[in-house]
Short mmCIF file of C-alpha atoms in Angstrom, two decimals:
data_model
loop_
_atom_site.label_atom_id
_atom_site.label_comp_id
_atom_site.label_asym_id
_atom_site.label_seq_id
_atom_site.Cartn_x
_atom_site.Cartn_y
_atom_site.Cartn_z
CA MET A 2 -14.37 30.27 14.63
CA VAL A 3 -12.38 27.05 15.59
CA ILE A 4 -8.52 26.97 15.39
CA THR A 5 -7.56 24.22 13.10
CA VAL A 6 -4.00 23.08 13.48
CA THR A 7 -2.14 20.94 11.22
CA GLU A 8 0.52 18.98 13.44
CA THR A 9 0.75 15.71 11.41
CA ILE A 10 0.37 14.92 7.69
CA LEU A 11 -0.16 11.36 6.11
CA VAL A 12 0.95 11.00 2.75
CA PRO A 13 -0.24 7.88 1.05
CA THR A 14 2.10 6.96 -2.14
CA ASP A 15 2.31 4.25 -4.82
CA GLY A 16 5.47 5.98 -6.59
CA SER A 17 3.13 7.32 -9.40
CA VAL A 18 3.20 10.86 -11.13
CA PRO A 19 0.12 12.00 -9.28
CA ALA A 20 1.72 10.31 -5.84
CA THR A 21 4.79 12.27 -6.64
CA ALA A 22 3.02 15.78 -7.36
CA ALA A 23 1.06 15.34 -4.25
CA THR A 24 3.93 15.02 -2.01
CA HIS A 25 5.65 18.25 -3.45
CA HIS A 26 2.24 19.78 -2.18
CA ALA A 27 2.71 18.08 1.07
CA ARG A 28 6.37 19.44 1.22
CA LEU A 29 5.01 23.07 0.83
CA VAL A 30 2.14 22.57 3.80
CA ALA A 31 4.70 20.88 6.20
CA ALA A 32 7.47 23.77 5.72
CA ALA A 33 4.46 26.28 6.04
CA THR A 34 2.98 24.56 9.11
CA GLY A 35 5.38 22.65 10.84
CA ALA A 36 3.68 19.48 10.76
CA ASP A 37 5.43 16.24 10.65
CA VAL A 38 5.04 13.76 7.76
CA GLU A 39 4.19 9.78 7.64
CA VAL A 40 4.50 8.41 4.50
CA LEU A 41 2.50 5.31 3.62
CA SER A 42 2.99 2.94 0.88
CA VAL A 43 0.49 -0.02 0.61
CA VAL A 44 1.13 -3.61 -0.64
CA PRO A 45 -2.46 -4.69 -2.09
CA PRO A 46 -3.95 -7.68 -1.46
CA GLY A 47 -2.04 -10.17 -4.24
CA GLY A 48 0.43 -7.79 -4.73
CA LEU A 49 1.26 -6.27 -7.92
CA LEU A 50 -0.37 -8.15 -10.76
CA ASP A 51 0.90 -6.04 -13.53
CA SER A 52 4.40 -6.21 -12.47
CA ALA A 53 7.21 -8.96 -11.95
CA SER A 54 8.54 -6.95 -9.41
CA ASP A 55 8.70 -7.82 -5.54
CA PRO A 56 5.44 -5.99 -4.48
CA ARG A 57 7.01 -4.87 -0.96
CA ARG A 58 9.99 -3.57 -2.55
CA VAL A 59 8.14 -1.62 -4.91
CA ALA A 60 6.57 -0.05 -2.09
CA GLU A 61 9.41 0.37 -0.13
CA ALA A 62 11.08 2.07 -3.27
CA ALA A 63 8.17 4.41 -3.65
CA ALA A 64 8.40 5.40 0.23
CA GLU A 65 11.88 6.02 -0.19
CA ASP A 66 10.82 8.74 -3.28
CA ALA A 67 8.58 10.30 -1.21
CA ALA A 68 11.06 10.98 1.71
CA ARG A 69 13.46 12.17 -0.78
CA VAL A 70 11.17 14.63 -2.43
CA LEU A 71 10.09 15.69 1.20
CA GLY A 72 13.48 16.59 1.63
CA GLY A 73 13.79 18.96 -1.25
CA GLY A 74 15.25 15.92 -3.56
CA ASP A 75 14.05 14.42 -6.76
CA ALA A 76 12.20 11.08 -7.00
CA SER A 77 14.35 8.61 -8.39
CA ASP A 78 12.70 8.08 -11.94
CA HIS A 79 9.25 8.03 -10.22
CA GLN A 80 7.45 7.20 -13.37
CA SER A 81 8.86 3.49 -13.68
CA VAL A 82 9.54 2.46 -9.76
CA ARG A 83 8.27 -1.05 -10.59
CA ASP A 84 10.59 -1.11 -13.91
CA ARG A 85 13.66 0.20 -11.50
CA VAL A 86 12.95 -2.59 -8.93
CA ALA A 87 12.77 -5.02 -11.61
CA ALA A 88 15.87 -3.95 -12.87
CA GLU A 89 17.46 -4.30 -9.73
CA ASN A 90 16.39 -8.06 -9.09
CA GLU A 91 17.52 -8.99 -12.69
CA ASP A 92 21.30 -7.38 -11.20
CA VAL A 93 21.30 -10.05 -8.73
CA GLU A 94 22.51 -13.38 -9.12
CA PRO A 95 20.25 -16.01 -7.83
CA ASP A 96 23.06 -18.28 -7.01
CA SER A 97 25.46 -15.61 -5.14
CA ALA A 98 26.25 -16.11 -1.81
CA GLU A 99 26.45 -12.34 -1.35
CA PRO A 100 26.20 -9.04 -3.51
CA ASP A 101 29.34 -7.10 -4.33
CA PRO A 102 29.83 -4.41 -1.87
CA PRO A 103 29.39 -0.60 -3.47
CA GLU A 104 32.46 0.90 -4.65
CA PRO A 105 34.25 3.13 -1.86
CA ASP A 106 34.51 6.10 -3.97
CA SER A 107 30.70 6.40 -5.07
CA PRO A 108 28.66 5.76 -1.56
CA GLU A 109 24.81 5.87 -2.27
CA PRO A 110 23.85 9.28 -1.52
CA ASP A 111 21.68 9.92 1.62
CA PRO A 112 18.36 11.44 0.88
CA PRO A 113 18.06 15.17 1.82
CA GLU A 114 17.03 16.20 5.23
CA PRO A 115 13.94 18.18 5.27
CA ASP A 116 13.64 21.75 6.59
CA GLY A 117 11.58 22.60 9.66
CA PHE A 118 9.45 19.07 9.89
CA THR A 119 10.12 15.28 10.39
CA VAL A 120 9.50 12.56 8.21
CA THR A 121 8.60 8.96 9.28
CA THR A 122 7.91 6.15 6.27
CA ALA A 123 6.07 2.72 6.78
CA VAL A 124 4.99 0.01 4.43
CA ARG A 125 1.79 -1.85 4.93
CA GLU A 126 -0.23 -4.63 3.65
CA GLY A 127 -3.93 -4.91 2.69
CA ASP A 128 -6.84 -3.07 1.09
CA PRO A 129 -5.43 0.42 -0.26
CA ALA A 130 -8.25 2.64 1.07
CA GLU A 131 -8.99 0.83 4.65
CA THR A 132 -5.41 0.76 5.45
CA ILE A 133 -4.90 4.35 4.68
CA LEU A 134 -7.63 5.46 6.90
CA ALA A 135 -6.67 2.82 9.62
CA TYR A 136 -3.39 4.15 9.57
CA ALA A 137 -4.46 7.91 9.41
CA ARG A 138 -6.04 7.05 13.12
CA THR A 139 -3.20 5.39 14.34
CA VAL A 140 -0.68 8.31 13.76
CA SER A 141 -3.53 11.06 14.60
CA ALA A 142 -3.12 12.57 10.71
CA ASP A 143 -4.82 15.94 10.70
CA LEU A 144 -4.58 15.93 7.08
CA ILE A 145 -4.19 13.27 4.18
CA VAL A 146 -2.26 14.35 1.05
CA MET A 147 -2.62 11.97 -2.17
CA GLY A 148 -2.42 12.22 -5.64
CA THR A 149 -5.28 10.89 -8.26
CA HIS A 150 -5.25 9.95 -11.82
CA GLY A 151 -8.25 11.68 -12.57
CA ARG A 152 -9.89 8.64 -14.33
CA THR A 153 -13.32 7.89 -14.74
CA GLY A 154 -15.30 4.69 -14.99
CA VAL A 155 -13.43 1.35 -14.81
CA ASN A 156 -10.15 2.75 -15.66
CA ARG A 157 -9.44 4.22 -12.27
CA VAL A 158 -6.58 2.52 -10.15
CA VAL A 159 -4.88 2.98 -6.93
CA SER A 160 -4.27 6.62 -6.93
CA GLY A 161 -7.84 7.16 -8.41
CA SER A 162 -10.76 5.09 -6.99
CA VAL A 163 -8.94 4.89 -3.70
CA THR A 164 -8.29 8.50 -3.47
CA GLU A 165 -12.13 8.59 -3.87
CA ARG A 166 -12.99 6.29 -1.41
CA VAL A 167 -10.76 8.13 1.43
CA THR A 168 -12.16 11.17 0.53
CA ARG A 169 -15.84 10.04 1.19
CA VAL A 170 -14.98 8.28 4.50
CA SER A 171 -11.82 10.01 5.76
CA ASP A 172 -12.50 11.66 9.22
CA VAL A 173 -9.98 14.48 8.35
CA PRO A 174 -9.51 16.51 5.11
CA VAL A 175 -7.96 15.20 2.18
CA PHE A 176 -5.89 17.03 -0.05
CA THR A 177 -5.98 15.44 -3.33
CA VAL A 178 -3.68 16.31 -6.21
CA ARG A 179 -4.33 15.43 -9.99
CA ALA A 180 -1.33 15.90 -12.25
CA ASP A 181 0.48 14.46 -15.61
CA GLY A 182 3.91 15.30 -14.33
CA ALA A 183 3.91 18.52 -16.94
CA THR A 184 2.48 21.02 -14.06
CA PRO A 185 4.96 22.42 -11.79
CA THR A 186 4.20 22.51 -7.98
CA PRO A 187 3.78 26.24 -7.01
CA ASP A 188 6.11 27.89 -4.29
CA THR A 189 3.31 29.18 -2.26
CA TYR A 190 -0.61 29.32 -2.40
CA ASP A 191 -1.79 33.20 -3.10
CA THR A 192 -5.43 32.56 -3.74
CA VAL A 193 -7.61 29.67 -1.83
CA LEU A 194 -11.12 29.14 -3.43
CA LEU A 195 -13.97 28.58 -0.94
CA PRO A 196 -17.35 27.18 -2.85
CA THR A 197 -20.30 27.31 -0.53
CA ASP A 198 -23.90 25.83 -1.03
CA GLY A 199 -25.25 27.07 2.26
CA SER A 200 -25.32 23.74 4.01
CA ASP A 201 -23.71 22.80 7.20
CA CYS A 202 -21.50 20.57 5.25
CA ALA A 203 -20.08 23.35 3.13
CA GLU A 204 -19.51 25.72 5.96
CA ALA A 205 -17.23 22.87 7.92
CA ALA A 206 -14.69 23.98 5.61
CA VAL A 207 -14.36 27.57 6.03
CA ASP A 208 -12.15 26.97 9.18
CA HIS A 209 -9.54 24.67 7.15
CA ALA A 210 -9.39 27.09 4.25
CA VAL A 211 -8.82 30.03 6.57
CA ALA A 212 -5.96 28.10 8.45
CA LEU A 213 -4.45 27.26 4.95
CA ALA A 214 -4.84 30.81 3.94
CA GLU A 215 -3.05 31.90 7.50
CA ALA A 216 0.02 29.84 7.07
CA PHE A 217 0.32 31.12 3.09
CA ASP A 218 -0.65 34.64 3.57
CA ALA A 219 -3.07 34.10 1.06
CA GLU A 220 -6.79 35.62 -0.05
CA ILE A 221 -9.98 33.40 -0.06
CA ASP A 222 -12.45 33.93 -2.82
CA VAL A 223 -15.97 32.94 -1.62
CA VAL A 224 -18.04 31.48 -4.43
CA SER A 225 -21.93 29.91 -4.68
CA VAL A 226 -23.11 28.23 -7.75
CA VAL A 227 -26.83 28.48 -9.17
CA ASP A 228 -27.37 25.61 -10.55
CA VAL A 229 -29.02 25.95 -13.76
CA ASN A 230 -30.45 22.71 -13.89
CA THR A 231 -32.30 23.29 -10.90
CA VAL A 232 -33.49 26.56 -12.41
CA ALA A 233 -34.97 24.39 -15.48
CA ALA A 234 -36.40 21.79 -13.33
CA GLN A 235 -38.43 24.03 -11.00
CA SER A 236 -39.47 26.30 -14.02
CA GLU A 237 -41.77 23.91 -15.15
CA LEU A 238 -44.08 24.39 -12.17
CA THR A 239 -43.54 28.24 -11.70
CA ASN A 240 -41.88 31.13 -13.35
CA ALA A 241 -38.13 30.85 -14.14
CA ARG A 242 -37.41 34.41 -13.30
CA LEU A 243 -38.79 34.01 -9.77
CA VAL A 244 -36.85 30.73 -9.33
CA LEU A 245 -33.57 32.37 -10.74
CA ASP A 246 -34.11 35.37 -8.16
CA GLU A 247 -34.86 32.91 -5.37
CA LEU A 248 -31.50 30.72 -5.78
CA GLU A 249 -29.34 33.69 -6.25
CA GLY A 250 -30.80 35.35 -3.01
CA GLN A 251 -29.72 31.90 -1.25
CA ALA A 252 -26.51 32.14 -2.79
CA GLU A 253 -25.74 35.82 -1.80
CA ASN A 254 -26.80 34.94 1.96
CA ALA A 255 -24.35 31.89 1.79
CA ILE A 256 -21.54 33.75 0.38
CA GLU A 257 -22.03 36.76 3.08
CA ARG A 258 -21.92 34.05 6.07
CA VAL A 259 -18.90 32.56 4.79
CA ALA A 260 -16.93 36.03 3.93
CA ASP A 261 -18.16 37.37 7.34
CA ARG A 262 -16.20 34.58 8.85
CA VAL A 263 -13.32 34.83 6.64
CA GLY A 264 -13.35 38.67 7.09
CA GLU A 265 -13.10 37.91 10.98
CA ALA A 266 -9.84 36.42 10.62
CA GLY A 267 -8.70 39.26 8.75
CA ILE A 268 -8.41 37.65 5.34
CA ALA A 269 -9.14 39.50 2.38
CA GLY A 270 -10.63 38.05 -0.73
CA GLU A 271 -13.28 38.24 -4.04
CA THR A 272 -17.12 36.98 -3.78
CA ALA A 273 -18.95 35.81 -6.68
CA VAL A 274 -22.34 34.16 -7.54
CA ILE A 275 -22.32 31.89 -10.69
CA GLN A 276 -24.65 30.53 -12.78
CA GLY A 277 -24.25 27.00 -14.35
CA ALA A 278 -23.33 23.42 -13.35
CA PRO A 279 -21.64 23.44 -9.88
CA ALA A 280 -18.48 21.51 -10.90
CA SER A 281 -17.61 23.28 -14.14
CA GLY A 282 -18.69 26.75 -12.69
CA VAL A 283 -16.10 26.09 -9.73
CA MET A 284 -13.34 25.06 -12.18
CA ASP A 285 -14.10 27.85 -14.67
CA TYR A 286 -13.52 30.51 -11.89
CA ALA A 287 -10.82 28.66 -10.70
CA GLU A 288 -9.13 29.06 -14.40
CA GLU A 289 -10.21 32.58 -14.60
CA ALA A 290 -9.35 33.73 -11.17
CA GLY A 291 -6.02 31.99 -11.36
CA VAL A 292 -6.77 29.94 -7.92
CA ASP A 293 -3.90 28.17 -6.37
CA LEU A 294 -6.15 25.77 -4.40
CA ILE A 295 -9.74 24.53 -4.01
CA VAL A 296 -11.30 23.94 -0.20
CA MET A 297 -14.53 22.73 0.19
CA GLY A 298 -17.20 20.83 2.14
CA THR A 299 -18.16 17.30 1.24
CA HIS A 300 -21.22 15.45 2.41
CA GLY A 301 -19.28 11.87 2.33
CA ARG A 302 -21.93 9.99 0.45
CA SER A 303 -22.01 7.08 -1.84
CA GLY A 304 -24.01 5.82 -4.35
CA ILE A 305 -26.95 7.88 -5.51
CA ASP A 306 -27.65 9.40 -2.47
CA ARG A 307 -24.95 12.25 -3.31
CA PHE A 308 -25.69 15.79 -4.45
CA LEU A 309 -23.95 19.03 -4.85
CA LEU A 310 -21.02 19.12 -2.40
CA GLY A 311 -20.53 15.20 -2.88
CA SER A 312 -20.89 14.46 -6.47
CA THR A 313 -19.56 17.73 -7.36
CA THR A 314 -16.18 17.48 -4.90
CA GLU A 315 -15.45 14.16 -7.08
CA ARG A 316 -15.97 15.78 -10.37
CA LEU A 317 -13.41 18.60 -9.11
CA ILE A 318 -11.12 15.63 -7.54
CA ARG A 319 -10.93 14.12 -11.01
CA HIS A 320 -10.72 16.78 -13.37
CA ALA A 321 -9.75 20.16 -11.53
CA SER A 322 -6.27 21.48 -12.59
CA VAL A 323 -5.39 22.66 -9.05
CA PRO A 324 -5.44 20.33 -5.65
CA VAL A 325 -8.68 20.09 -3.91
CA VAL A 326 -9.05 19.73 -0.17
CA SER A 327 -12.18 17.97 0.76
CA VAL A 328 -13.61 18.44 4.36
CA ARG A 329 -16.36 16.55 5.61
CA GLY A 330 -18.98 18.12 7.29
CA ASP A 331 -20.01 17.82 11.36
CA GLY A 332 -22.39 14.78 12.20
CA VAL A 333 -20.69 12.33 9.90
CA VAL A 334 -21.28 8.45 11.07
CA GLY A 335 -18.39 6.48 9.33
CA GLY A 336 -15.43 4.12 9.54
CA ASP A 337 -13.74 2.00 7.62
CA GLY A 338 -16.13 1.42 4.67
CA ASP A 339 -17.60 3.21 1.88
CA GLU A 340 -21.14 3.83 3.14
CA THR A 341 -21.66 6.90 5.63
CA THR A 342 -24.52 9.10 6.29
CA THR A 343 -23.91 12.69 6.87
CA GLU A 344 -27.03 14.93 7.89
CA CYS A 345 -26.15 18.09 5.69
CA ARG A 346 -28.82 20.61 6.54
CA PRO A 347 -29.34 23.79 4.65
CA ASN A 348 -28.23 26.79 6.44
CA ARG A 349 -30.73 29.68 5.42
CA ALA A 350 -30.30 33.14 6.93
CA GLU A 351 -33.04 34.20 9.04
#
């Protein structure tokens, strides 16, 4: 088994509720692994079209809030970073020579210091997804932790569609957090869910799941979903029972291979074969079993050439109530763009 070590975590932020929730999770992982944290806030081309605020100051404020959260503090009204910056601008008289000095008896408090890891902040300009990916390479990030609004269709913005683009193309795992501000961040992760479809790409996530489980002394549940839609389609040509038996056998073989690797690491957990649609089957299991984190492989494909662990991962990122760590399989050819190719061969037992 490959030893996976997390030394540098990249946290992109736009100051939104999901981004702040992701920052809380980044702090949890950094504290457990000792990894240093790089905070990045990106000013997109054209600035912020829906705000009268200075776009760079908004990005700086978002990065400052993230650093404060990583130190164990609270974000400064993170739901309205842009409004706060706009209010700051209104307080400055355009003709005044210099701003009034702060009152000596009420200094601005320093952000709290993180415990056991360092935090560095940066602001960059450019396309958000491309800038995040390029910065991840620059700082040699081992993990990207970012929020998503969980929106679909055209109603996805920076922390939604950008997160999906980064997930598809990133060379390192992407830890995504979907949050509405109402769900508290856990103090630890007790159970990690590791779905598999038996492919090489799915099994690429095993080492990362094991590393996280070891850092938090967590268990790993391994599941495989038998897609009932596949059964229905193939049963038109042959006996449905035979199709189901074959798919369940493949799922059991896939689980056995992964569970053996997890067991070799000395990690306990449950296994299960689930019938249903892949994404909903994984989410239902996570809800019923009280899972804290989902780690799964992804094919990193775009367009129509995505299947089980491609489109399923994206659905989980948008809708799962717990964070999802997406790990791209080996043999990936990719870089800055959206289009990638990944050879994900079925890994059948002999």
